Amino acid sequence: PHKHGASALLAAPLTLCGKQIHNRIVVPPISDFGVVSPEGRVTARHMERYAAFAAGGAGLVILEACSVLRMKENRDTLFLEDDDCIPGMKCLADAIHRYPPITLVQIMLTGLSTMQENSIAEISRSDFLRYREAFLSAAVRCKSAGFDGVELHAAHGMYLDEVIEANDRNDEYGGCFENRVRLLAELIAEIKEKCGKSFIVAVRFGNPNYEELLKTAAAIEAAGGDLLDVS
């Protein structure tokens, strides 16, 4: 009976933002290093791999981490910096949508390890706001390409995680927790505004501070986030 109950739950559909995820099986964002073209564009290997994931029966497929800006990366990364990315991403979305899964794109900036600054506080306000805008523009491009939503990567020491966990900026984005989580909350709300209520916004997040982990989850929900991916 226990196994039967678990199987039934795994097979149960979930309606989110007016879209039906037909079961609770998720293909998480998994980078396949070495397959991205030098220009950071979709290749035939991406098409084959994600079509196979979609055909495998999962209800939700989340694309590997894609950078919202073309910065020096320590791995092969798909870039979403300009509209030139849209044709390849559309082919990828179409390949997945030949099957039932709903599909999201995980969007990120790698963070300080690929930047000239040594701390979030050292990033100029103009650059900080430029990075903010890059996330919004990338989300709009993902929608234009036909994806069902995005996942903001705010875990594993990525840029958004660094802003939330360890940030002593002296503006409204630094210092107390409410300031540090402000960027993430604003991105969620503005992506929903720009892309519509039917566009799913998930967040992958983590924090060794358990109290702040819970407060981050609450902030994501309050801002209009749709899925919590705790990592």
mmCIF file of N, CA and C in Angstrom, residues 87-192:
data_model
loop_
_atom_site.group_PDB
_atom_site.id
_atom_site.type_symbol
_atom_site.label_atom_id
_atom_site.label_comp_id
_atom_site.label_asym_id
_atom_site.label_seq_id
_atom_site.Cartn_x
_atom_site.Cartn_y
_atom_site.Cartn_z
ATOM 1 N N PRO A 87 16.784 32.130 -31.924
ATOM 2 C CA PRO A 87 16.487 31.037 -32.867
ATOM 3 C C PRO A 87 16.894 29.661 -32.349
ATOM 4 N N GLY A 88 18.107 29.554 -31.810
ATOM 5 C CA GLY A 88 18.547 28.260 -31.291
ATOM 6 C C GLY A 88 17.735 27.813 -30.093
ATOM 7 N N MET A 89 17.434 28.745 -29.202
ATOM 8 C CA MET A 89 16.637 28.406 -28.024
ATOM 9 C C MET A 89 15.217 28.013 -28.431
ATOM 10 N N LYS A 90 14.682 28.644 -29.464
ATOM 11 C CA LYS A 90 13.342 28.283 -29.940
ATOM 12 C C LYS A 90 13.331 26.862 -30.495
ATOM 13 N N CYS A 91 14.370 26.504 -31.234
ATOM 14 C CA CYS A 91 14.469 25.128 -31.743
ATOM 15 C C CYS A 91 14.482 24.133 -30.583
ATOM 16 N N LEU A 92 15.177 24.504 -29.510
ATOM 17 C CA LEU A 92 15.272 23.629 -28.342
ATOM 18 C C LEU A 92 13.918 23.508 -27.643
ATOM 19 N N ALA A 93 13.238 24.648 -27.448
ATOM 20 C CA ALA A 93 11.908 24.620 -26.833
ATOM 21 C C ALA A 93 10.934 23.791 -27.672
ATOM 22 N N ASP A 94 10.999 23.970 -28.985
ATOM 23 C CA ASP A 94 10.099 23.222 -29.874
ATOM 24 C C ASP A 94 10.380 21.719 -29.801
ATOM 25 N N ALA A 95 11.656 21.352 -29.701
ATOM 26 C CA ALA A 95 12.016 19.934 -29.626
ATOM 27 C C ALA A 95 11.463 19.300 -28.354
ATOM 28 N N ILE A 96 11.506 20.045 -27.250
ATOM 29 C CA ILE A 96 10.972 19.532 -25.983
ATOM 30 C C ILE A 96 9.456 19.481 -26.026
ATOM 31 N N HIS A 97 8.843 20.498 -26.625
ATOM 32 C CA HIS A 97 7.383 20.583 -26.646
ATOM 33 C C HIS A 97 6.727 19.625 -27.644
ATOM 34 N N ARG A 98 7.515 18.861 -28.369
ATOM 35 C CA ARG A 98 6.925 17.779 -29.158
ATOM 36 C C ARG A 98 6.415 16.671 -28.245
ATOM 37 N N TYR A 99 6.833 16.743 -26.988
ATOM 38 C CA TYR A 99 6.428 15.786 -25.968
ATOM 39 C C TYR A 99 5.678 16.557 -24.873
ATOM 40 N N PRO A 100 5.095 15.869 -23.888
ATOM 41 C CA PRO A 100 4.262 16.561 -22.894
ATOM 42 C C PRO A 100 4.965 17.519 -21.927
ATOM 43 N N PRO A 101 6.273 17.411 -21.645
ATOM 44 C CA PRO A 101 6.812 18.198 -20.533
ATOM 45 C C PRO A 101 6.665 19.711 -20.664
ATOM 46 N N ILE A 102 6.483 20.331 -19.513
ATOM 47 C CA ILE A 102 6.661 21.768 -19.355
ATOM 48 C C ILE A 102 8.161 22.003 -19.229
ATOM 49 N N THR A 103 8.662 23.121 -19.748
ATOM 50 C CA THR A 103 10.113 23.337 -19.704
ATOM 51 C C THR A 103 10.485 24.756 -19.291
ATOM 52 N N LEU A 104 11.482 24.842 -18.406
ATOM 53 C CA LEU A 104 12.008 26.104 -17.893
ATOM 54 C C LEU A 104 13.470 26.234 -18.285
ATOM 55 N N VAL A 105 13.977 27.457 -18.258
ATOM 56 C CA VAL A 105 15.400 27.714 -18.482
ATOM 57 C C VAL A 105 15.992 28.254 -17.177
ATOM 58 N N GLN A 106 17.032 27.619 -16.699
ATOM 59 C CA GLN A 106 17.706 28.158 -15.512
ATOM 60 C C GLN A 106 18.629 29.299 -15.959
ATOM 61 N N ILE A 107 18.451 30.489 -15.385
ATOM 62 C CA ILE A 107 19.249 31.653 -15.780
ATOM 63 C C ILE A 107 20.103 32.110 -14.605
ATOM 64 N N MET A 108 21.314 32.574 -14.915
ATOM 65 C CA MET A 108 22.258 32.886 -13.846
ATOM 66 C C MET A 108 23.350 33.820 -14.323
ATOM 67 N N LEU A 109 24.086 34.364 -13.370
ATOM 68 C CA LEU A 109 25.447 34.867 -13.552
ATOM 69 C C LEU A 109 26.325 34.054 -12.611
ATOM 70 N N THR A 110 27.485 33.641 -13.093
ATOM 71 C CA THR A 110 28.355 32.814 -12.253
ATOM 72 C C THR A 110 28.783 33.560 -11.003
ATOM 73 N N GLY A 111 29.079 34.856 -11.123
ATOM 74 C CA GLY A 111 29.402 35.629 -9.924
ATOM 75 C C GLY A 111 30.846 36.054 -9.829
ATOM 76 N N LEU A 112 31.283 36.281 -8.604
ATOM 77 C CA LEU A 112 32.570 36.920 -8.355
ATOM 78 C C LEU A 112 33.753 36.138 -8.912
ATOM 79 N N SER A 113 33.625 34.821 -9.026
ATOM 80 C CA SER A 113 34.747 34.025 -9.540
ATOM 81 C C SER A 113 35.087 34.372 -10.979
ATOM 82 N N THR A 114 34.146 35.022 -11.693
ATOM 83 C CA THR A 114 34.402 35.416 -13.081
ATOM 84 C C THR A 114 34.383 36.930 -13.254
ATOM 85 N N MET A 115 34.372 37.671 -12.145
ATOM 86 C CA MET A 115 34.340 39.132 -12.196
ATOM 87 C C MET A 115 35.653 39.700 -11.659
ATOM 88 N N GLN A 116 35.909 40.963 -11.960
ATOM 89 C CA GLN A 116 37.137 41.594 -11.490
ATOM 90 C C GLN A 116 37.035 42.023 -10.026
ATOM 91 N N GLU A 117 35.815 42.181 -9.528
ATOM 92 C CA GLU A 117 35.636 42.596 -8.132
ATOM 93 C C GLU A 117 35.828 41.413 -7.184
ATOM 94 N N ASN A 118 36.168 41.721 -5.961
ATOM 95 C CA ASN A 118 36.370 40.689 -4.942
ATOM 96 C C ASN A 118 35.178 40.539 -4.004
ATOM 97 N N SER A 119 34.233 41.437 -4.105
ATOM 98 C CA SER A 119 33.044 41.365 -3.263
ATOM 99 C C SER A 119 31.880 42.028 -3.986
ATOM 100 N N ILE A 120 30.664 41.696 -3.555
ATOM 101 C CA ILE A 120 29.469 42.319 -4.131
ATOM 102 C C ILE A 120 29.483 43.822 -3.867
ATOM 103 N N ALA A 121 30.017 44.227 -2.716
ATOM 104 C CA ALA A 121 30.056 45.650 -2.362
ATOM 105 C C ALA A 121 30.911 46.462 -3.327
ATOM 106 N N GLU A 122 31.900 45.825 -3.958
ATOM 107 C CA GLU A 122 32.798 46.536 -4.869
ATOM 108 C C GLU A 122 32.174 46.775 -6.242
ATOM 109 N N ILE A 123 31.093 46.082 -6.558
ATOM 110 C CA ILE A 123 30.468 46.249 -7.867
ATOM 111 C C ILE A 123 29.798 47.618 -7.919
ATOM 112 N N SER A 124 30.108 48.395 -8.943
ATOM 113 C CA SER A 124 29.525 49.732 -9.059
ATOM 114 C C SER A 124 28.010 49.633 -9.176
ATOM 115 N N ARG A 125 27.327 50.683 -8.777
ATOM 116 C CA ARG A 125 25.860 50.668 -8.865
ATOM 117 C C ARG A 125 25.392 50.508 -10.312
ATOM 118 N N SER A 126 26.101 51.163 -11.233
ATOM 119 C CA SER A 126 25.700 51.059 -12.639
ATOM 120 C C SER A 126 25.818 49.619 -13.132
ATOM 121 N N ASP A 127 26.895 48.927 -12.758
ATOM 122 C CA ASP A 127 27.033 47.529 -13.158
ATOM 123 C C ASP A 127 26.007 46.649 -12.444
ATOM 124 N N PHE A 128 25.789 46.913 -11.168
ATOM 125 C CA PHE A 128 24.815 46.129 -10.403
ATOM 126 C C PHE A 128 23.436 46.204 -11.063
ATOM 127 N N LEU A 129 23.027 47.388 -11.459
ATOM 128 C CA LEU A 129 21.729 47.560 -12.111
ATOM 129 C C LEU A 129 21.734 46.996 -13.534
ATOM 130 N N ARG A 130 22.907 47.032 -14.190
ATOM 131 C CA ARG A 130 23.018 46.430 -15.526
ATOM 132 C C ARG A 130 22.848 44.912 -15.436
ATOM 133 N N TYR A 131 23.422 44.302 -14.413
ATOM 134 C CA TYR A 131 23.256 42.860 -14.224
ATOM 135 C C TYR A 131 21.789 42.534 -13.929
ATOM 136 N N ARG A 132 21.153 43.385 -13.140
ATOM 137 C CA ARG A 132 19.733 43.200 -12.833
ATOM 138 C C ARG A 132 18.905 43.201 -14.110
ATOM 139 N N GLU A 133 19.164 44.174 -14.969
ATOM 140 C CA GLU A 133 18.427 44.281 -16.225
ATOM 141 C C GLU A 133 18.702 43.086 -17.131
ATOM 142 N N ALA A 134 19.924 42.545 -17.065
ATOM 143 C CA ALA A 134 20.277 41.397 -17.905
ATOM 144 C C ALA A 134 19.424 40.176 -17.562
ATOM 145 N N PHE A 135 19.121 39.980 -16.282
ATOM 146 C CA PHE A 135 18.247 38.872 -15.894
ATOM 147 C C PHE A 135 16.848 39.056 -16.489
ATOM 148 N N LEU A 136 16.340 40.279 -16.431
ATOM 149 C CA LEU A 136 15.009 40.551 -16.959
ATOM 150 C C LEU A 136 14.970 40.323 -18.473
ATOM 151 N N SER A 137 15.991 40.831 -19.171
ATOM 152 C CA SER A 137 16.045 40.678 -20.626
ATOM 153 C C SER A 137 16.157 39.206 -21.018
ATOM 154 N N ALA A 138 16.943 38.449 -20.262
ATOM 155 C CA ALA A 138 17.105 37.021 -20.556
ATOM 156 C C ALA A 138 15.784 36.278 -20.391
ATOM 157 N N ALA A 139 15.023 36.634 -19.349
ATOM 158 C CA ALA A 139 13.726 35.990 -19.136
ATOM 159 C C ALA A 139 12.788 36.274 -20.298
ATOM 160 N N VAL A 140 12.781 37.517 -20.769
ATOM 161 C CA VAL A 140 11.930 37.879 -21.905
ATOM 162 C C VAL A 140 12.341 37.092 -23.153
ATOM 163 N N ARG A 141 13.641 36.910 -23.360
ATOM 164 C CA ARG A 141 14.112 36.128 -24.512
ATOM 165 C C ARG A 141 13.671 34.673 -24.395
ATOM 166 N N CYS A 142 13.697 34.122 -23.187
ATOM 167 C CA CYS A 142 13.243 32.741 -22.993
ATOM 168 C C CYS A 142 11.760 32.616 -23.329
ATOM 169 N N LYS A 143 10.985 33.593 -22.945
ATOM 170 C CA LYS A 143 9.558 33.588 -23.297
ATOM 171 C C LYS A 143 9.393 33.690 -24.817
ATOM 172 N N SER A 144 10.155 34.577 -25.450
ATOM 173 C CA SER A 144 10.069 34.733 -26.904
ATOM 174 C C SER A 144 10.430 33.442 -27.626
ATOM 175 N N ALA A 145 11.333 32.675 -27.025
ATOM 176 C CA ALA A 145 11.755 31.413 -27.632
ATOM 177 C C ALA A 145 10.740 30.292 -27.415
ATOM 178 N N GLY A 146 9.748 30.527 -26.560
ATOM 179 C CA GLY A 146 8.692 29.540 -26.385
ATOM 180 C C GLY A 146 8.778 28.707 -25.128
ATOM 181 N N PHE A 147 9.670 29.066 -24.205
ATOM 182 C CA PHE A 147 9.750 28.314 -22.953
ATOM 183 C C PHE A 147 8.604 28.704 -22.027
ATOM 184 N N ASP A 148 8.295 27.811 -21.096
ATOM 185 C CA ASP A 148 7.164 28.017 -20.182
ATOM 186 C C ASP A 148 7.530 28.856 -18.968
ATOM 187 N N GLY A 149 8.819 29.093 -18.765
ATOM 188 C CA GLY A 149 9.241 29.894 -17.622
ATOM 189 C C GLY A 149 10.739 29.841 -17.437
ATOM 190 N N VAL A 150 11.196 30.404 -16.349
ATOM 191 C CA VAL A 150 12.625 30.413 -16.023
ATOM 192 C C VAL A 150 12.809 29.986 -14.568
ATOM 193 N N GLU A 151 14.021 29.546 -14.271
ATOM 194 C CA GLU A 151 14.426 29.301 -12.895
ATOM 195 C C GLU A 151 15.607 30.212 -12.585
ATOM 196 N N LEU A 152 15.448 31.095 -11.616
ATOM 197 C CA LEU A 152 16.537 31.960 -11.178
ATOM 198 C C LEU A 152 17.480 31.137 -10.309
ATOM 199 N N HIS A 153 18.764 31.120 -10.681
ATOM 200 C CA HIS A 153 19.750 30.319 -9.940
ATOM 201 C C HIS A 153 20.359 31.179 -8.835
ATOM 202 N N ALA A 154 19.873 30.953 -7.609
ATOM 203 C CA ALA A 154 20.354 31.703 -6.450
ATOM 204 C C ALA A 154 20.928 30.751 -5.406
ATOM 205 N N ALA A 155 21.665 29.732 -5.882
ATOM 206 C CA ALA A 155 22.297 28.754 -4.993
ATOM 207 C C ALA A 155 23.738 28.534 -5.442
ATOM 208 N N HIS A 156 24.445 27.665 -4.712
ATOM 209 C CA HIS A 156 25.760 27.162 -5.121
ATOM 210 C C HIS A 156 26.804 28.247 -5.343
ATOM 211 N N GLY A 157 26.677 29.389 -4.665
ATOM 212 C CA GLY A 157 27.667 30.449 -4.805
ATOM 213 C C GLY A 157 27.553 31.249 -6.079
ATOM 214 N N MET A 158 26.456 31.084 -6.832
ATOM 215 C CA MET A 158 26.247 31.901 -8.013
ATOM 216 C C MET A 158 25.966 33.349 -7.588
ATOM 217 N N TYR A 159 25.926 34.250 -8.552
ATOM 218 C CA TYR A 159 25.821 35.687 -8.270
ATOM 219 C C TYR A 159 24.648 36.031 -7.350
ATOM 220 N N LEU A 160 23.451 35.553 -7.669
ATOM 221 C CA LEU A 160 22.290 35.896 -6.839
ATOM 222 C C LEU A 160 22.450 35.338 -5.427
ATOM 223 N N ASP A 161 23.084 34.192 -5.301
ATOM 224 C CA ASP A 161 23.363 33.619 -3.986
ATOM 225 C C ASP A 161 24.344 34.502 -3.214
ATOM 226 N N GLU A 162 25.357 34.996 -3.897
ATOM 227 C CA GLU A 162 26.335 35.878 -3.249
ATOM 228 C C GLU A 162 25.686 37.171 -2.767
ATOM 229 N N VAL A 163 24.760 37.689 -3.556
ATOM 230 C CA VAL A 163 24.058 38.915 -3.158
ATOM 231 C C VAL A 163 23.248 38.670 -1.887
ATOM 232 N N ILE A 164 22.595 37.504 -1.802
ATOM 233 C CA ILE A 164 21.735 37.210 -0.655
ATOM 234 C C ILE A 164 22.535 36.849 0.587
ATOM 235 N N GLU A 165 23.557 36.033 0.439
ATOM 236 C CA GLU A 165 24.249 35.473 1.609
ATOM 237 C C GLU A 165 25.329 36.379 2.195
ATOM 238 N N ALA A 166 26.085 37.029 1.362
ATOM 239 C CA ALA A 166 27.263 37.739 1.871
ATOM 240 C C ALA A 166 27.416 39.053 1.120
ATOM 241 N N ASN A 167 26.771 40.088 1.627
ATOM 242 C CA ASN A 167 26.713 41.328 0.869
ATOM 243 C C ASN A 167 26.598 42.509 1.818
ATOM 244 N N ASP A 168 27.637 43.344 1.828
ATOM 245 C CA ASP A 168 27.604 44.527 2.700
ATOM 246 C C ASP A 168 27.619 45.819 1.880
ATOM 247 N N ARG A 169 26.887 45.805 0.745
ATOM 248 C CA ARG A 169 26.718 47.043 -0.018
ATOM 249 C C ARG A 169 26.089 48.102 0.882
ATOM 250 N N ASN A 170 26.347 49.372 0.552
ATOM 251 C CA ASN A 170 25.776 50.451 1.369
ATOM 252 C C ASN A 170 24.559 51.096 0.722
ATOM 253 N N ASP A 171 23.940 50.366 -0.246
ATOM 254 C CA ASP A 171 22.698 50.869 -0.841
ATOM 255 C C ASP A 171 21.554 49.956 -0.422
ATOM 256 N N GLU A 172 20.410 50.065 -1.111
ATOM 257 C CA GLU A 172 19.226 49.308 -0.694
ATOM 258 C C GLU A 172 19.325 47.822 -1.000
ATOM 259 N N TYR A 173 20.425 47.374 -1.607
ATOM 260 C CA TYR A 173 20.609 45.960 -1.919
ATOM 261 C C TYR A 173 21.615 45.268 -0.994
ATOM 262 N N GLY A 174 22.047 45.925 0.055
ATOM 263 C CA GLY A 174 23.053 45.325 0.927
ATOM 264 C C GLY A 174 22.776 45.543 2.398
ATOM 265 N N GLY A 175 23.482 44.775 3.229
ATOM 266 C CA GLY A 175 23.368 44.936 4.669
ATOM 267 C C GLY A 175 22.398 43.956 5.288
ATOM 268 N N CYS A 176 21.234 44.422 5.740
ATOM 269 C CA CYS A 176 20.256 43.565 6.406
ATOM 270 C C CYS A 176 19.654 42.570 5.411
ATOM 271 N N PHE A 177 19.045 41.516 5.938
ATOM 272 C CA PHE A 177 18.501 40.469 5.071
ATOM 273 C C PHE A 177 17.487 41.030 4.081
ATOM 274 N N GLU A 178 16.596 41.904 4.556
ATOM 275 C CA GLU A 178 15.557 42.465 3.683
ATOM 276 C C GLU A 178 16.165 43.180 2.481
ATOM 277 N N ASN A 179 17.315 43.820 2.667
ATOM 278 C CA ASN A 179 18.005 44.458 1.547
ATOM 279 C C ASN A 179 18.682 43.423 0.645
ATOM 280 N N ARG A 180 19.297 42.420 1.254
ATOM 281 C CA ARG A 180 20.032 41.422 0.467
ATOM 282 C C ARG A 180 19.110 40.578 -0.402
ATOM 283 N N VAL A 181 17.882 40.352 0.052
ATOM 284 C CA VAL A 181 16.949 39.547 -0.739
ATOM 285 C C VAL A 181 16.139 40.408 -1.712
ATOM 286 N N ARG A 182 16.320 41.726 -1.648
ATOM 287 C CA ARG A 182 15.528 42.648 -2.470
ATOM 288 C C ARG A 182 15.708 42.377 -3.969
ATOM 289 N N LEU A 183 16.939 42.157 -4.416
ATOM 290 C CA LEU A 183 17.187 41.931 -5.842
ATOM 291 C C LEU A 183 16.398 40.728 -6.336
ATOM 292 N N LEU A 184 16.452 39.625 -5.606
ATOM 293 C CA LEU A 184 15.732 38.418 -6.006
ATOM 294 C C LEU A 184 14.229 38.676 -6.066
ATOM 295 N N ALA A 185 13.701 39.333 -5.046
ATOM 296 C CA ALA A 185 12.261 39.617 -5.011
ATOM 297 C C ALA A 185 11.847 40.521 -6.167
ATOM 298 N N GLU A 186 12.659 41.538 -6.455
ATOM 299 C CA GLU A 186 12.343 42.430 -7.569
ATOM 300 C C GLU A 186 12.371 41.687 -8.900
ATOM 301 N N LEU A 187 13.345 40.808 -9.075
ATOM 302 C CA LEU A 187 13.436 40.057 -10.332
ATOM 303 C C LEU A 187 12.203 39.183 -10.532
ATOM 304 N N ILE A 188 11.770 38.508 -9.475
ATOM 305 C CA ILE A 188 10.584 37.660 -9.591
ATOM 306 C C ILE A 188 9.381 38.493 -10.016
ATOM 307 N N ALA A 189 9.140 39.577 -9.300
ATOM 308 C CA ALA A 189 7.963 40.406 -9.578
ATOM 309 C C ALA A 189 8.008 41.011 -10.970
ATOM 310 N N GLU A 190 9.177 41.476 -11.397
ATOM 311 C CA GLU A 190 9.276 42.141 -12.705
ATOM 312 C C GLU A 190 9.235 41.141 -13.861
ATOM 313 N N ILE A 191 9.768 39.942 -13.658
ATOM 314 C CA ILE A 191 9.648 38.917 -14.703
ATOM 315 C C ILE A 191 8.182 38.557 -14.896
ATOM 316 N N LYS A 192 7.454 38.407 -13.787
ATOM 317 C CA LYS A 192 6.021 38.110 -13.894
ATOM 318 C C LYS A 192 5.286 39.254 -14.609
#
